[in-house]
């Protein structure tokens, strides 16, 4: 009954027919999102050798899948924005004209599904019935992608109900192709609301509702429709009086977003009555409400998190979430049919198979799990999930945080003077690269708003959109910059991070209320030494002073790099961003009070 309803949507049926005539699958399956369908497709994936069942006693409903060794991360160098004018894509995006893209990549889909099954997945991003909600239809020949999409999005009848309301959907075409990196492309057509992906089964390239739709197309849609699509977690902080305030935070991938989203308060703060709720761990869609505030939803239904480093010590909520109904990708397999990765609670054991299924030597140099190995789990299973996480209207945002991985220069936290200054802080964000994308790890690169890999149009215009949104809000969030990763001369982390980060969030919310001790610096306001709740915190005063210090010489050097980066955008950089750059230079040149 349900799949007949799906096939009956004329616009969807026509598009699927066109795709089928090009890709020529042996069979077409219309997904309805039912539990019975999930059981049937999982059994088929196991029978086909695509999934390995894990120990169902300790990990019920959990499976392991392994990707090709050349297909383990986002392929940013093969990801393109396909708009008519190159300048509209901007210097941070790869660009291809739409006609050229269709001519070049279209042939890779010719007969690509011959001998395979085409799956048609109608899905919704955002809470159903919400003004935020948007529909997509993904066509794919990967059963593993189908099973991941069933977790990460709302699949089936719920999408059709939204289609009845909106009559619009994003066309998402995906094929594994031959998995050759030489024939791998991820194309976005913002003007046509269309995405093509071929040659990859990795989630960031193949789960088209995620980075492709929710961020690259979403950001372009937001620019035209007056909202923001951001690479941000959303969390709620409840104070001892029972009031919950919400924070959205942008970090590059593999920089602790999931850990922060699922933060467990340290014992001292927990006893005082502080709690943290998870609304989303990766993406936020934000609109201005009638009250002049910024309201946000998590458009996803699941978590696609990095496994290495996740443990009961670093993220107990994540470990509880992924203990059932979870798909693991490229982690190690222990002899008892359970999973393992570097940073796991348990010690390594003999007889473990690495992420490629090879015998692994715990004393060897090779990693057991790939550094970008993943888990895909339903958000509803998270112990800290917010009761508001599926609210159609979203949650009101009091503070926005920009963070990145920096060994030096950037202090633990500082506060922007206003929305314009905060936009500048986001626009000049720089971070050390991680294993979430192909390429060298640990290289410093500019990553404005943690959106360089995900902004679907010219980033200078994107900053302009941020500035325009700020002018429309009567009660904009305060903006902050954080760095949990500062190190000392022996390369040791100065800040303990994880649950202790709540102390910084509390200071931010105090600043939102016009409270909280702060001292001015050329960068912005940093906490005074007594402003952070240090009860039970194992950080000495000299270390805290180092964490909050601002070295003018370091920042004067950084100014030149900032300027060079901004100049790559030419005349499209908003004058307000240049004004903030000049103001920072003037403050750094002024005598320190």
XYZ file of C-alpha atoms in Angstrom:
593
model
C 0.000 0.000 0.000
C 2.690 2.472 1.002
C 4.989 1.908 -1.965
C 1.999 2.171 -4.310
C 1.361 5.605 -2.829
C 4.983 6.548 -3.458
C 4.843 5.444 -7.073
C 1.628 7.422 -7.524
C 3.363 10.800 -7.033
C 3.667 11.931 -10.682
C 6.757 14.122 -10.326
C 8.645 11.409 -8.457
C 7.498 8.648 -10.828
C 8.585 10.632 -13.899
C 12.040 11.413 -12.477
C 12.630 7.824 -11.370
C 11.602 6.611 -14.812
C 14.131 8.946 -16.418
C 16.890 7.743 -14.092
C 16.005 4.093 -14.679
C 16.156 4.544 -18.454
C 19.691 5.895 -18.080
C 21.075 3.566 -15.374
C 19.146 0.422 -16.502
C 18.769 -1.451 -13.188
C 17.507 -5.042 -13.176
C 14.983 -4.237 -10.454
C 13.434 -1.167 -8.818
C 12.427 -1.157 -5.129
C 10.362 1.732 -3.742
C 11.195 2.128 -0.046
C 8.298 2.671 2.361
C 10.230 3.088 5.613
C 8.410 0.287 7.427
C 10.011 -1.919 10.080
C 9.230 -4.988 7.986
C 11.124 -3.460 5.080
C 14.047 -2.752 7.377
C 14.233 -6.388 8.509
C 13.990 -7.658 4.943
C 16.671 -5.325 3.572
C 19.004 -6.063 6.477
C 18.664 -9.800 5.911
C 19.448 -9.298 2.228
C 22.516 -7.172 3.052
C 23.783 -9.935 5.350
C 23.114 -12.613 2.727
C 24.950 -10.541 0.113
C 27.965 -10.138 2.405
C 27.503 -6.372 2.726
C 26.868 -6.508 6.469
C 28.442 -8.674 9.144
C 26.103 -9.370 12.088
C 27.712 -8.511 15.412
C 27.084 -10.328 18.675
C 23.351 -9.808 19.092
C 23.508 -10.445 22.820
C 25.763 -7.488 23.607
C 25.060 -5.390 20.486
C 21.444 -6.102 19.469
C 20.549 -4.894 15.993
C 24.165 -3.911 15.251
C 26.145 -4.708 12.097
C 29.555 -4.000 10.615
C 30.242 -2.908 7.051
C 33.581 -2.288 5.347
C 34.174 0.125 2.516
C 36.776 -0.018 -0.219
C 40.195 1.198 1.060
C 40.080 4.065 -1.453
C 36.632 5.139 -0.259
C 36.909 6.087 3.405
C 36.327 9.866 3.629
C 34.807 12.854 1.863
C 36.459 13.536 -1.480
C 36.442 17.312 -1.355
C 38.663 17.665 -4.427
C 36.045 15.787 -6.462
C 33.050 17.693 -5.060
C 31.652 20.456 -7.275
C 29.128 23.261 -7.181
C 27.516 23.430 -10.610
C 26.126 26.939 -11.102
C 26.227 29.133 -14.199
C 28.831 31.667 -13.018
C 32.124 30.519 -11.490
C 32.209 33.508 -9.136
C 28.892 32.396 -7.644
C 30.635 29.239 -6.423
C 33.599 31.187 -5.083
C 37.254 30.297 -4.529
C 36.626 27.744 -1.746
C 34.502 25.518 -3.997
C 35.350 23.440 -7.034
C 33.173 24.687 -9.881
C 31.788 23.168 -13.021
C 29.224 24.736 -15.338
C 25.949 22.752 -15.240
C 26.071 21.858 -18.931
C 29.686 20.737 -18.711
C 28.956 18.724 -15.557
C 26.052 16.862 -17.112
C 28.077 16.168 -20.227
C 31.147 14.979 -18.325
C 29.576 12.985 -15.510
C 26.285 11.931 -17.105
C 27.925 9.108 -19.099
C 29.179 7.551 -15.845
C 25.548 6.789 -14.983
C 24.840 5.115 -18.356
C 24.070 1.502 -17.497
C 25.696 1.960 -14.065
C 22.957 -0.059 -12.320
C 22.843 -2.916 -14.811
C 22.807 -6.166 -12.819
C 21.841 -4.238 -9.677
C 18.720 -3.101 -7.856
C 17.703 0.544 -7.830
C 16.286 1.693 -4.513
C 14.038 4.759 -4.396
C 14.142 6.484 -1.000
C 11.700 9.328 -0.278
C 12.903 11.134 2.853
C 12.337 14.226 4.979
C 14.966 16.532 6.445
C 13.661 18.334 9.525
C 10.773 17.519 11.868
C 7.664 16.448 9.932
C 5.081 19.196 9.677
C 7.677 21.833 10.522
C 8.178 25.033 8.492
C 11.810 23.835 8.354
C 10.977 20.444 6.762
C 12.146 19.666 3.225
C 11.715 16.528 1.111
C 14.282 14.637 -0.914
C 14.140 11.494 -3.034
C 17.361 9.532 -3.295
C 17.895 6.898 -5.964
C 20.770 4.522 -5.215
C 22.129 1.085 -6.075
C 23.734 0.671 -2.645
C 21.800 -1.322 -0.075
C 24.173 -0.074 2.634
C 23.245 3.496 1.716
C 19.555 2.606 2.012
C 20.050 1.200 5.506
C 22.034 4.264 6.579
C 19.447 6.646 5.129
C 16.730 4.844 7.096
C 18.614 5.854 10.252
C 19.774 9.337 9.264
C 16.498 10.605 7.753
C 12.761 10.059 8.047
C 11.937 7.676 5.207
C 8.710 6.636 3.503
C 5.126 7.739 4.084
C 6.171 10.699 6.202
C 7.958 12.102 3.152
C 4.845 11.728 1.025
C 2.804 13.637 3.564
C 5.326 16.478 3.278
C 5.219 16.262 -0.525
C 1.436 16.679 -0.375
C 2.061 19.889 1.584
C 5.036 21.374 -0.297
C 4.941 19.747 -3.779
C 8.746 20.134 -3.984
C 11.596 17.678 -3.567
C 15.356 17.559 -4.052
C 16.474 14.990 -6.632
C 19.344 12.891 -5.274
C 20.964 10.502 -7.774
C 23.617 8.101 -6.461
C 25.426 5.098 -7.879
C 28.421 3.190 -6.609
C 29.628 3.009 -10.190
C 32.882 1.023 -10.180
C 34.204 2.779 -7.004
C 37.154 4.098 -8.987
C 38.594 7.357 -7.595
C 39.207 8.351 -11.212
C 35.463 8.202 -11.884
C 34.220 9.631 -8.581
C 32.239 12.865 -8.503
C 29.825 14.613 -6.154
C 27.913 17.323 -8.026
C 25.462 19.904 -6.715
C 23.072 21.825 -8.966
C 21.645 24.557 -6.675
C 19.425 26.097 -9.342
C 17.821 22.722 -10.094
C 17.706 21.374 -6.511
C 19.575 18.311 -7.725
C 22.551 16.241 -6.500
C 24.592 13.638 -8.363
C 27.063 11.305 -6.686
C 28.928 8.477 -8.384
C 31.891 6.254 -7.527
C 31.679 6.319 -3.722
C 29.763 4.511 -0.998
C 31.238 6.518 1.906
C 28.555 8.289 3.933
C 29.770 11.853 3.417
C 29.664 11.294 -0.362
C 26.723 8.899 -0.620
C 24.164 9.757 2.087
C 22.907 12.644 0.029
C 20.530 13.986 2.658
C 23.477 14.827 4.884
C 26.254 17.197 3.793
C 25.042 17.441 0.191
C 21.397 18.358 0.806
C 21.360 19.655 4.389
C 24.407 21.900 3.949
C 25.534 22.521 0.352
C 22.092 22.808 -1.201
C 20.587 23.910 2.114
C 22.941 26.886 2.446
C 22.119 28.007 -1.083
C 18.389 27.609 -0.411
C 18.756 29.548 2.821
C 20.454 32.430 1.034
C 17.437 32.772 -1.279
C 14.748 31.992 1.280
C 16.075 33.887 4.303
C 17.403 31.201 6.657
C 20.704 29.546 7.615
C 21.942 25.975 7.060
C 24.934 25.457 9.340
C 27.502 22.814 10.253
C 26.491 23.110 13.899
C 25.521 20.983 16.858
C 22.619 22.135 19.029
C 22.521 21.509 22.772
C 20.411 22.637 25.693
C 21.938 23.632 29.038
C 19.582 23.385 32.007
C 20.557 25.379 35.099
C 19.825 24.370 38.704
C 16.606 26.416 38.594
C 15.298 24.214 35.747
C 15.633 26.782 32.945
C 17.013 25.409 29.653
C 18.927 27.641 27.235
C 20.151 26.532 23.805
C 23.544 26.861 22.133
C 24.528 26.155 18.516
C 28.207 25.415 17.879
C 30.250 25.009 14.695
C 33.376 22.832 14.650
C 35.164 21.199 11.712
C 34.575 17.440 11.446
C 36.359 15.257 14.010
C 36.936 18.207 16.362
C 34.645 17.047 19.154
C 31.185 18.160 17.976
C 29.485 14.910 18.961
C 31.245 14.874 22.347
C 30.080 18.422 23.067
C 26.540 17.739 21.838
C 26.276 14.778 24.246
C 28.233 16.377 27.092
C 27.888 14.847 30.560
C 28.380 17.442 33.313
C 31.280 16.784 35.692
C 30.209 15.461 39.063
C 30.474 18.776 40.892
C 28.266 20.626 38.421
C 25.879 17.683 38.178
C 25.379 17.769 41.947
C 24.611 21.474 41.702
C 21.787 20.639 39.294
C 23.266 21.326 35.854
C 22.063 19.137 32.943
C 22.779 19.044 29.219
C 20.380 17.914 26.477
C 21.262 16.904 22.912
C 19.195 18.426 20.097
C 21.618 17.628 17.253
C 25.287 16.745 16.796
C 26.168 18.009 13.308
C 23.734 20.224 11.378
C 21.413 23.092 12.290
C 18.784 24.821 10.177
C 17.975 28.240 11.664
C 15.255 30.805 11.030
C 14.245 34.090 12.622
C 11.149 33.720 14.764
C 8.299 36.154 15.305
C 9.980 37.096 18.590
C 13.085 38.396 16.790
C 15.215 35.482 17.995
C 17.003 32.777 16.019
C 15.284 29.376 16.185
C 16.969 26.115 15.152
C 16.149 22.500 14.317
C 18.312 19.464 13.737
C 17.242 18.294 10.251
C 18.613 14.778 10.786
C 17.156 11.727 12.540
C 20.422 9.999 13.411
C 24.086 10.409 14.278
C 26.907 9.678 11.822
C 29.784 9.948 14.268
C 33.517 9.274 14.307
C 34.273 6.091 16.294
C 37.978 6.473 17.247
C 38.328 8.333 20.519
C 34.756 7.551 21.566
C 34.578 5.808 24.936
C 32.627 5.762 28.183
C 35.184 8.217 29.485
C 34.992 10.711 26.611
C 31.336 10.275 25.608
C 29.228 7.877 27.698
C 26.026 9.046 26.003
C 27.397 8.133 22.581
C 28.500 4.711 23.838
C 25.004 4.062 25.194
C 23.459 5.282 21.942
C 25.525 2.976 19.738
C 25.007 -0.149 21.847
C 22.011 -1.182 19.703
C 20.502 -0.719 16.236
C 23.742 0.736 14.917
C 25.665 0.342 11.671
C 29.432 0.465 12.147
C 31.731 1.297 9.231
C 35.456 0.446 9.053
C 35.959 -0.343 12.740
C 37.870 -3.416 13.980
C 36.194 -6.741 14.727
C 37.144 -8.672 17.872
C 37.025 -12.481 18.157
C 33.805 -12.298 20.202
C 32.070 -10.499 17.306
C 32.096 -7.114 18.984
C 33.714 -3.935 17.702
C 36.824 -2.017 18.717
C 38.707 1.135 17.772
C 41.566 3.230 19.036
C 40.421 5.036 22.171
C 37.876 2.350 23.087
C 37.365 1.576 26.798
C 38.653 -1.975 26.399
C 42.297 -2.852 25.750
C 43.197 -4.368 22.360
C 43.016 -8.151 22.112
C 44.749 -10.798 20.021
C 42.715 -12.223 17.178
C 41.189 -8.875 16.226
C 40.579 -8.180 12.546
C 41.357 -4.665 11.332
C 38.982 -2.436 9.377
C 39.870 -4.240 6.147
C 39.238 -7.675 7.660
C 42.938 -8.548 8.036
C 44.552 -10.051 11.163
C 45.740 -7.150 13.296
C 48.873 -6.998 15.435
C 48.305 -4.858 18.566
C 52.083 -4.294 18.694
C 52.291 -3.183 15.063
C 52.182 0.276 13.550
C 48.897 -0.167 11.673
C 45.638 1.133 13.145
C 42.951 -1.424 13.886
C 40.110 0.945 12.953
C 40.328 3.504 10.197
C 40.851 6.992 11.731
C 37.599 8.076 10.063
C 35.625 4.944 10.936
C 32.014 5.682 11.781
C 28.843 4.704 13.580
C 25.317 5.402 12.328
C 22.723 5.331 15.108
C 19.183 6.649 15.707
C 19.137 9.944 17.600
C 16.122 8.809 19.616
C 18.346 6.250 21.391
C 20.601 8.910 22.916
C 20.173 9.083 26.719
C 20.650 12.856 26.637
C 18.270 13.507 23.740
C 16.253 16.661 24.291
C 12.473 16.458 24.660
C 12.447 19.320 22.130
C 14.642 17.658 19.502
C 11.705 17.104 17.140
C 9.825 20.297 17.972
C 8.415 21.638 14.666
C 9.248 25.221 15.679
C 12.755 24.336 16.855
C 14.515 25.799 19.886
C 15.589 29.421 20.528
C 19.345 29.984 20.303
C 20.969 32.177 22.960
C 24.610 31.649 21.956
C 26.548 30.637 18.841
C 30.016 29.154 19.212
C 32.782 28.831 16.633
C 35.506 26.364 17.553
C 38.451 24.645 15.927
C 41.543 22.608 16.639
C 44.499 24.920 17.394
C 47.677 24.007 19.304
C 48.501 27.646 20.073
C 47.531 31.292 19.489
C 43.767 30.971 20.129
C 42.642 31.244 23.788
C 40.193 28.894 25.473
C 37.227 31.220 24.899
C 36.452 34.792 23.970
C 33.280 36.756 23.316
C 32.466 38.799 20.231
C 31.462 42.416 20.715
C 28.335 42.102 18.587
C 26.841 40.104 15.678
C 29.036 41.791 13.067
C 32.196 41.085 15.050
C 30.985 37.518 15.643
C 30.450 37.023 11.922
C 34.051 38.156 11.413
C 35.229 35.599 14.015
C 33.430 32.888 12.084
C 34.661 34.165 8.716
C 38.314 33.977 9.804
C 38.122 30.626 11.613
C 41.173 28.402 11.034
C 41.652 24.779 12.105
C 44.087 21.902 11.817
C 42.832 19.287 9.335
C 41.619 15.859 10.496
C 41.004 12.417 8.985
C 37.384 13.261 8.084
C 38.540 14.408 4.640
C 41.128 13.000 2.281
C 44.502 14.721 2.409
C 47.208 15.434 4.960
C 46.213 15.596 8.638
C 47.323 18.460 10.932
C 47.628 21.198 8.301
C 46.256 24.612 9.274
C 43.597 25.862 6.889
C 40.973 28.577 6.946
C 37.544 27.051 7.535
C 34.988 29.861 7.980
C 32.086 28.810 10.200
C 33.440 25.234 9.741
C 31.648 25.447 6.376
C 34.437 25.465 3.776
C 33.653 21.909 2.618
C 29.900 22.502 2.794
C 28.959 26.017 1.660
C 27.025 25.725 -1.592
C 27.809 29.196 -2.939
C 30.389 31.979 -2.729
C 31.503 32.173 0.880
C 31.861 35.960 0.781
C 28.171 36.163 -0.178
C 27.499 33.721 2.665
C 29.116 36.163 5.116
C 26.938 38.874 3.641
C 23.895 36.680 4.293
C 24.977 36.262 7.918
C 25.332 40.034 8.299
C 21.908 40.591 6.744
C 20.311 38.016 9.041
C 21.829 39.801 12.032
C 20.180 43.083 11.034
C 16.781 41.357 10.909
C 16.992 40.023 14.470
C 15.920 42.181 17.387
C 17.408 39.641 19.833
C 20.392 37.994 18.089
C 22.435 35.324 19.887
C 25.777 36.285 21.369
C 28.741 34.801 19.497
C 31.821 33.171 21.020
C 35.049 31.546 19.846
C 36.550 28.520 21.661
C 39.638 26.336 21.452
C 39.640 23.164 23.577
C 42.923 21.999 22.009
C 45.613 24.436 23.175
C 48.859 22.683 24.186
C 51.944 23.421 26.249
C 55.623 23.200 25.277
C 55.555 19.419 25.900
C 52.573 19.084 23.505
C 50.167 18.273 26.353
C 46.611 19.572 26.318
C 46.169 22.460 28.746
C 42.403 22.077 29.092
C 40.805 18.729 30.121
C 37.881 19.178 27.726
C 34.893 16.844 27.448
C 32.483 17.388 30.388
C 34.598 20.230 31.755
C 33.640 22.278 28.699
C 30.330 22.919 30.449
C 32.149 25.453 32.652
C 32.831 27.538 29.558
C 29.254 27.173 28.305
C 27.925 28.377 31.661
C 30.110 31.491 31.413
C 28.759 32.123 27.919
C 25.159 31.983 29.116
C 26.023 34.311 31.988
C 27.419 36.749 29.423
C 24.151 36.437 27.478
C 22.449 37.740 30.632
C 24.904 40.605 31.017
C 26.674 38.864 33.871
C 29.879 36.848 34.210
C 33.303 38.359 34.782
C 35.195 39.362 31.638
C 38.210 41.401 30.637
C 38.725 43.009 27.237
C 41.463 41.860 24.858
C 42.147 42.853 21.235
C 40.262 39.696 20.188
C 37.203 40.120 22.404
C 36.231 39.532 26.010
C 37.821 36.592 27.830
C 36.747 35.340 31.270
C 38.429 36.756 34.329
C 40.285 34.108 36.325
C 37.441 33.874 38.826
C 34.655 33.891 36.220
C 34.741 30.169 35.448
C 33.340 27.752 38.031
C 36.559 25.967 39.066
C 35.059 23.826 41.825
C 36.627 20.391 41.313
C 38.540 21.497 38.206
C 42.086 20.144 38.016
C 43.597 23.174 36.269
C 46.086 25.395 38.092
C 45.890 29.169 37.972
C 49.090 29.492 35.875
C 47.666 27.032 33.331
C 44.362 28.898 33.268
C 46.254 32.131 32.701
C 48.029 30.492 29.765
C 44.706 29.212 28.381
C 43.201 32.702 28.464
C 46.283 34.555 27.273
C 46.443 36.548 24.029
C 49.867 36.992 22.442
C 49.841 40.164 20.368
C 52.861 39.097 18.314
C 51.186 35.808 17.324
C 48.034 37.628 16.315
C 49.877 40.288 14.369
C 51.356 37.437 12.313
C 47.909 35.876 11.971
C 46.542 39.164 10.628
C 48.612 38.833 7.469
C 47.251 35.331 6.867
C 43.696 36.550 7.505
C 44.149 39.343 4.996
C 45.584 37.039 2.335
C 42.622 34.699 2.787
C 40.026 37.457 2.565
C 41.688 38.863 -0.550
C 41.042 35.594 -2.405
C 37.361 36.594 -2.492
C 38.074 39.905 -4.217
C 35.411 42.599 -4.225
C 32.682 40.269 -2.909
C 33.952 40.498 0.677
C 31.381 42.564 2.625
C 32.803 45.926 3.727
C 31.831 45.068 7.316
C 34.254 42.125 7.320
C 37.123 44.351 6.167
C 36.116 46.902 8.789
C 36.425 44.261 11.508
C 39.807 43.179 10.152
C 41.093 46.752 10.297
C 39.652 47.215 13.778
C 41.460 44.095 15.005
C 44.722 45.391 13.534
C 44.231 48.712 15.314
C 43.506 47.040 18.642
C 46.591 44.847 18.338
C 48.695 47.931 17.619
C 47.297 49.851 20.584
C 49.048 49.738 23.977
C 47.839 46.887 26.202
C 45.935 48.324 29.207
